[in-house]
CSV table of C-alpha atoms in Angstrom, one decimal:
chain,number,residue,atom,x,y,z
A,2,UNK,CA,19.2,322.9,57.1
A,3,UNK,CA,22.0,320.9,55.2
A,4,UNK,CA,24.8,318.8,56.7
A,5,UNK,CA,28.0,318.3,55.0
A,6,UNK,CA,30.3,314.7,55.6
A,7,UNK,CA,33.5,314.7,53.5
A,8,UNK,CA,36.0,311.9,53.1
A,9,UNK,CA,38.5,310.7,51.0
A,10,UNK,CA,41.9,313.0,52.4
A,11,UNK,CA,44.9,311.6,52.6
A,12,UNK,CA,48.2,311.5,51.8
A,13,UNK,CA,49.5,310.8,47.8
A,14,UNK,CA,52.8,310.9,46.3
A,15,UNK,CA,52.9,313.9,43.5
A,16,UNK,CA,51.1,312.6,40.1
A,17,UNK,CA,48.9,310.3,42.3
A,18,UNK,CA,45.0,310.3,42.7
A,19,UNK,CA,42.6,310.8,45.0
A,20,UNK,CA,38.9,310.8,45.1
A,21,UNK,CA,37.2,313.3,47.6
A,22,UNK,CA,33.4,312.7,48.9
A,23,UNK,CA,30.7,315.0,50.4
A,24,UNK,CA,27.7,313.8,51.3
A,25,UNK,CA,24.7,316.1,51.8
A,26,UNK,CA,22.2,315.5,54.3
A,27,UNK,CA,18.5,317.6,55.5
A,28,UNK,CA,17.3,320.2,53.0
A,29,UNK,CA,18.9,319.0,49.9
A,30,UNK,CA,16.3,320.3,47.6
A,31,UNK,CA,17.2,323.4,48.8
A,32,UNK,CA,20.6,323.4,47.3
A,33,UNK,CA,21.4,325.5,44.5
A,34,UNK,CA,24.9,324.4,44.1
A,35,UNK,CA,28.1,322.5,45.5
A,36,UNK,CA,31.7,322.4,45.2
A,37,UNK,CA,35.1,322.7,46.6
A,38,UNK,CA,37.3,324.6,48.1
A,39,UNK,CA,40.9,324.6,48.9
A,40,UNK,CA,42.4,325.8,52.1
A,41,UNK,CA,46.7,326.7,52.4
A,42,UNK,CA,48.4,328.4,55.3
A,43,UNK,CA,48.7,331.7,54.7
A,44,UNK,CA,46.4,332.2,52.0
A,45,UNK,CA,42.5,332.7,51.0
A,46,UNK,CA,39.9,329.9,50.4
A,47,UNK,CA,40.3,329.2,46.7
A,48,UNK,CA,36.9,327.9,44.8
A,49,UNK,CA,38.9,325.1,43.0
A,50,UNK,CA,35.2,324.0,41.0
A,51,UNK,CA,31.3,323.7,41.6
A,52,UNK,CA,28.6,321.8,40.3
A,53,UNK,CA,25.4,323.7,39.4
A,54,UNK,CA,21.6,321.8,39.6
A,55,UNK,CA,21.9,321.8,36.0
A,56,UNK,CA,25.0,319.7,36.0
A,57,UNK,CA,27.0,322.4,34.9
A,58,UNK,CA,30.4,323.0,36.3
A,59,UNK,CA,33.5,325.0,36.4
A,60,UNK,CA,36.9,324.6,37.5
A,61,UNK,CA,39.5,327.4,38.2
A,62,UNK,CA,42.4,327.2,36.0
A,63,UNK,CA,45.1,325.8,38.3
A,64,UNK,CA,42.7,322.3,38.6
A,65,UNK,CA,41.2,322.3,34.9
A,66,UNK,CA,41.9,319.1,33.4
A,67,UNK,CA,43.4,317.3,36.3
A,68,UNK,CA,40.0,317.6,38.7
A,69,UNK,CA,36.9,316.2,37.7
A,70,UNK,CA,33.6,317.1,40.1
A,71,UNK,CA,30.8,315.0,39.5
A,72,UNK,CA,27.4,314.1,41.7
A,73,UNK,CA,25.6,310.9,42.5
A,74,UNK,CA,21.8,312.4,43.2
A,75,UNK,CA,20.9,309.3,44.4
A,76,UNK,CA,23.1,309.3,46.8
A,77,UNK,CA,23.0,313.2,47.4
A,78,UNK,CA,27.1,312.8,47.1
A,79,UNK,CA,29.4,315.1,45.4
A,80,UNK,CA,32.8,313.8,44.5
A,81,UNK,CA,36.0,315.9,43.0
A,82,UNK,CA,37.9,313.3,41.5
A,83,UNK,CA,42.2,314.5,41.6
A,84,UNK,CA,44.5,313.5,38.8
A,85,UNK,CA,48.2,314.4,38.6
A,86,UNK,CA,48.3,315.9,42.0
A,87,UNK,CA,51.2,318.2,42.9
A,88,UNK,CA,52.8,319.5,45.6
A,89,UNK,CA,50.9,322.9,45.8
A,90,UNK,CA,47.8,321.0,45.3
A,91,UNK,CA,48.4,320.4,49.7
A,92,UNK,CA,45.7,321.8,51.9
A,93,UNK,CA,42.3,321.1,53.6
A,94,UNK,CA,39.6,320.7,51.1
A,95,UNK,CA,36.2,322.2,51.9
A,96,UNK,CA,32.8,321.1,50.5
A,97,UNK,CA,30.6,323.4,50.1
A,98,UNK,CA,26.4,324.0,49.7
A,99,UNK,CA,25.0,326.8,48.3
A,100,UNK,CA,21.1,327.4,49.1
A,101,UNK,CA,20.1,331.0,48.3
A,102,UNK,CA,23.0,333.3,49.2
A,103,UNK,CA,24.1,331.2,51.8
A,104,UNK,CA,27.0,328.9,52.3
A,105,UNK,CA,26.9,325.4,54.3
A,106,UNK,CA,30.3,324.3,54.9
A,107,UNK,CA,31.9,320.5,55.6
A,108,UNK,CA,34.3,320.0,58.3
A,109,UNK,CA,37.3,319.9,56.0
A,110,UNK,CA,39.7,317.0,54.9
A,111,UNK,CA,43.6,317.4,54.6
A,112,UNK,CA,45.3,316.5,51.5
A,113,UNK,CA,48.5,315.9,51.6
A,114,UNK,CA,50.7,315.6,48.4
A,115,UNK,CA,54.5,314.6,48.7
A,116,UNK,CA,57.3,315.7,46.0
């Protein structure tokens, strides 16, 4: 089994940063891949970007060039790194491990971006 700990949520001012952390604990050589997701009221999880075993990611187009999502093996920590936040970038913010077809899930951590 894997365990999930993300950090780094809070509350920015639109154009502002903030650096989001998931550490994975247990089985992590079982993992395939990791990434994020984004949570809003209302509306369905969106797969904002993911990090593949190869190092290979991808980023939907709403977060391309403003998110960066990077891993520390050594520290079994993936990071998504948040540039020129916006408004509509609010939510809760899910990490996420893939190992087979199955999804491990954090607990969630709000961001919160102010016009």
């Amino acid at each position: 089994q894997v365990q999930l700990v993300e950090s780094g949520g809070g509350l920015v001012q639109a154009g502002g940063s903030l650096r989001l952390s998931c550490a994975a604990s247990g089985s992590i050589a079982s993992i395939n891949d990791m990434g994020w997701y984004r949570q809003v009221p209302g509306k369905q999880r969106e797969l904002l970007a993911r990090i593949f075993r190869s190092g290979g990611t991808n980023y939907t187009t709403s977060v391309k060039g403003r998110f960066t999502i990077s891993s520390d093996n050594a520290k079994n920590t993936v990071y998504l790194q948040m540039n020129g936040l916006k408004p509509e970038d609010t939510g809760v913010y899910y990490c996420f491990a893939l190992i087979r077809l199955s999804y491990t899930w954090g607990q969630g951590t709000q961001v919160t971006v102010s016009s």
